[in-house]
Amino acid sequence: MARVLGVLGNCRRDGYTVKVLKAALDGARSVQGVETELVHLLDYTFGPCTSCYHCIRTAEHRCILPDDMGRNGKGTLWRMVEAANGLILASPVHFWTADALMHTFVERLYPFVWSGELKGMPVATIAVASNQGFQIIANRMLCQWAFTLAMRYVGGLPVHAAYLEEALLDAKYLGLKLGEAALNDARAGRRPPTDLERWLEYQDKPWKVYPHYIENLTMGTFNSDFSLIRRAISQGRFKKTEAIELLRRADEEFERFTHYQSIGNRERAIEHLVKASALWTHATWKEFLEEKLIKAPPPKAYHPIEE
Ligand SMILES: Cc1cc2nc3c(=O)[nH]c(=O)nc-3n(C[C@H](O)[C@H](O)[C@H](O)COP(=O)(O)O)c2cc1C
């Protein structure tokens, strides 16, 4: 049997979001061999991540907080996520984005970024608004989180309550697609994507990884002369030898990225952007975090992103 968890982040038990989520779970259950469970986050006890970094200091990469998302992987909710073959993240739109409950839940999935167990797990997202809107933007945020967790994005549904009837049909179909993907996950096993595959996969998803990384690495200018990497080198912001070497390699990769982008070779450009980003992340880890956070025992890996 494949298991699909429909995760509802909402303090309102009988709102529009739960209706859409139930329709999606109906769709998932229509696939033979798939069972579903609606998980209302309000029924579980967990709070925000405390940045203790215990999860990256141990080889198991588990959270030690004494609640349903912690207890070294024995938390009730944690175990349900771990045992699932597919997730549906459904949230009301609050302040243009997912609500605080959903955000807190996703934040507490951070240890999975390191353990990698969610990599390749199918996921679908639902964002429901009934006022001004912004369901598209909220759904994009959910998609961005799915990217960060390296999950396989099956699809997303931004919904406004004015169009609820259509949305219920769309949700059923989305659920069916997720159910099929979850069944495949249970039967054929999960294959974590490489970083490059993940970047290519998310090019046509609601959250398009490529422009956001360029924007971030160029400090919002989209001009490689202003890259975070190059400025850090020229201004001597990094002091540790290992970090400086990583930074130098990141700069080389970013230069290659710029070249391929200028001649319109998107695939090669992405390949080098992925490397530049991983090297930059690794360099910042070495310079600003590692010594402060990792006392003992040493972490298995310094950063989850491959180089
Ligand atoms: C704190 C808060 C912030 C909200 N922000 C937005 C918003 O940005 N856009 C919008 O259309 N509706 C917003 N709403 C309204 C919700 O989208 C609306 O209550 C919706 O029905 C939530 O889903 P639900 O029916 O499942 O509770 C907000 C509601 C709350 C309580």
Coordinates of N, CA and C and ligand atoms in Angstrom, one line a residue, residues 8-19 91-97 128-135 160-161, ligand 1:
L8 N -2.8 19.6 6.5 CA -3.6 20.8 6.5 C -3.0 21.8 7.6
G9 N -2.6 22.9 7.1 CA -2.1 24.0 8.0 C -3.2 25.0 8.1
N10 N -4.0 25.0 9.1 CA -5.0 26.0 9.3 C -5.6 25.9 10.7
C11 N -5.8 27.1 11.3 CA -6.4 27.0 12.6 C -7.9 27.0 12.5
R12 N -8.5 27.1 11.3 CA -9.9 27.0 11.1 C -10.2 25.6 10.6
R13 N -11.0 24.9 11.3 CA -11.2 23.5 11.0 C -12.2 23.3 9.8
D14 N -13.1 24.2 9.6 CA -14.1 24.0 8.6 C -14.1 25.0 7.5
G15 N -12.9 25.5 7.1 CA -12.8 26.5 6.1 C -12.8 25.9 4.7
Y16 N -12.4 26.7 3.7 CA -12.4 26.2 2.3 C -11.3 25.3 2.0
T17 N -10.2 25.5 2.7 CA -8.9 24.7 2.4 C -9.2 23.2 2.7
V18 N -9.8 22.9 3.8 CA -10.0 21.5 4.1 C -10.9 20.8 3.0
K19 N -11.9 21.6 2.4 CA -12.7 21.0 1.4 C -11.9 20.7 0.2
S91 N -2.7 24.8 2.5 CA -2.7 25.9 3.4 C -3.7 27.0 3.0
P92 N -4.3 27.7 4.0 CA -5.0 28.9 3.6 C -4.0 30.0 3.3
V93 N -4.4 31.0 2.6 CA -3.5 32.2 2.3 C -3.6 33.2 3.4
H94 N -2.5 33.4 4.1 CA -2.5 34.4 5.1 C -1.3 35.3 4.8
F95 N -1.6 36.6 4.7 CA -0.6 37.6 4.4 C 0.2 37.2 3.1
W96 N -0.5 36.8 2.1 CA 0.0 36.5 0.8 C 0.8 35.2 0.7
T97 N 0.8 34.5 1.8 CA 1.6 33.2 1.8 C 0.9 32.1 2.6
V128 N -5.3 28.3 -0.6 CA -6.7 28.7 -0.7 C -6.9 30.1 -0.1
A129 N -7.4 31.0 -0.9 CA -7.8 32.4 -0.4 C -9.2 32.6 -0.6
S130 N -9.8 33.5 0.2 CA -11.2 33.8 0.0 C -11.5 35.3 0.0
N131 N -10.4 36.1 0.1 CA -10.5 37.5 0.2 C -9.9 38.2 -1.0
Q132 N -8.8 39.0 -0.8 CA -8.2 39.7 -1.9 C -7.6 38.7 -2.9
G133 N -7.1 37.6 -2.4 CA -6.4 36.6 -3.3 C -5.0 36.3 -2.9
F134 N -4.1 36.4 -3.9 CA -2.7 36.0 -3.7 C -2.4 34.5 -3.5
Q135 N -3.4 33.8 -3.9 CA -3.3 32.3 -3.8 C -2.2 31.8 -4.8
H160 N -9.1 30.3 -5.4 CA -9.9 31.4 -4.8 C -11.3 30.8 -4.5
A161 N -11.9 31.1 -3.3 CA -13.2 30.5 -2.9 C -14.3 30.8 -4.0
Ligands
LIG1 C1 -4.2 36.4 9.3 C2 -4.9 36.3 8.0 C3 -4.3 36.8 6.8 C4 -5.0 36.7 5.6 N1 -4.4 37.1 4.5 C5 -5.1 36.9 3.3 C6 -4.5 37.3 2.1 O1 -3.3 37.7 2.0 N2 -5.2 37.1 0.9 C7 -6.5 36.7 1.0 O2 -7.1 36.5 -0.1 N3 -7.1 36.3 2.1 C8 -6.4 36.4 3.3 N4 -7.0 36.0 4.4 C9 -8.3 35.4 4.3 C10 -8.1 33.9 4.1 O3 -7.6 33.6 2.8 C11 -9.5 33.2 4.2 O4 -9.9 33.2 5.5 C12 -9.5 31.8 3.6 O5 -10.9 31.5 3.6 C13 -8.7 30.9 4.4 O6 -8.9 29.6 4.1 P1 -10.0 28.8 5.0 O7 -11.3 29.1 4.5 O8 -9.6 27.4 4.8 O9 -9.8 29.2 6.5 C14 -6.3 36.1 5.6 C15 -6.9 35.6 6.8 C16 -6.2 35.7 8.0 C17 -6.9 35.1 9.2

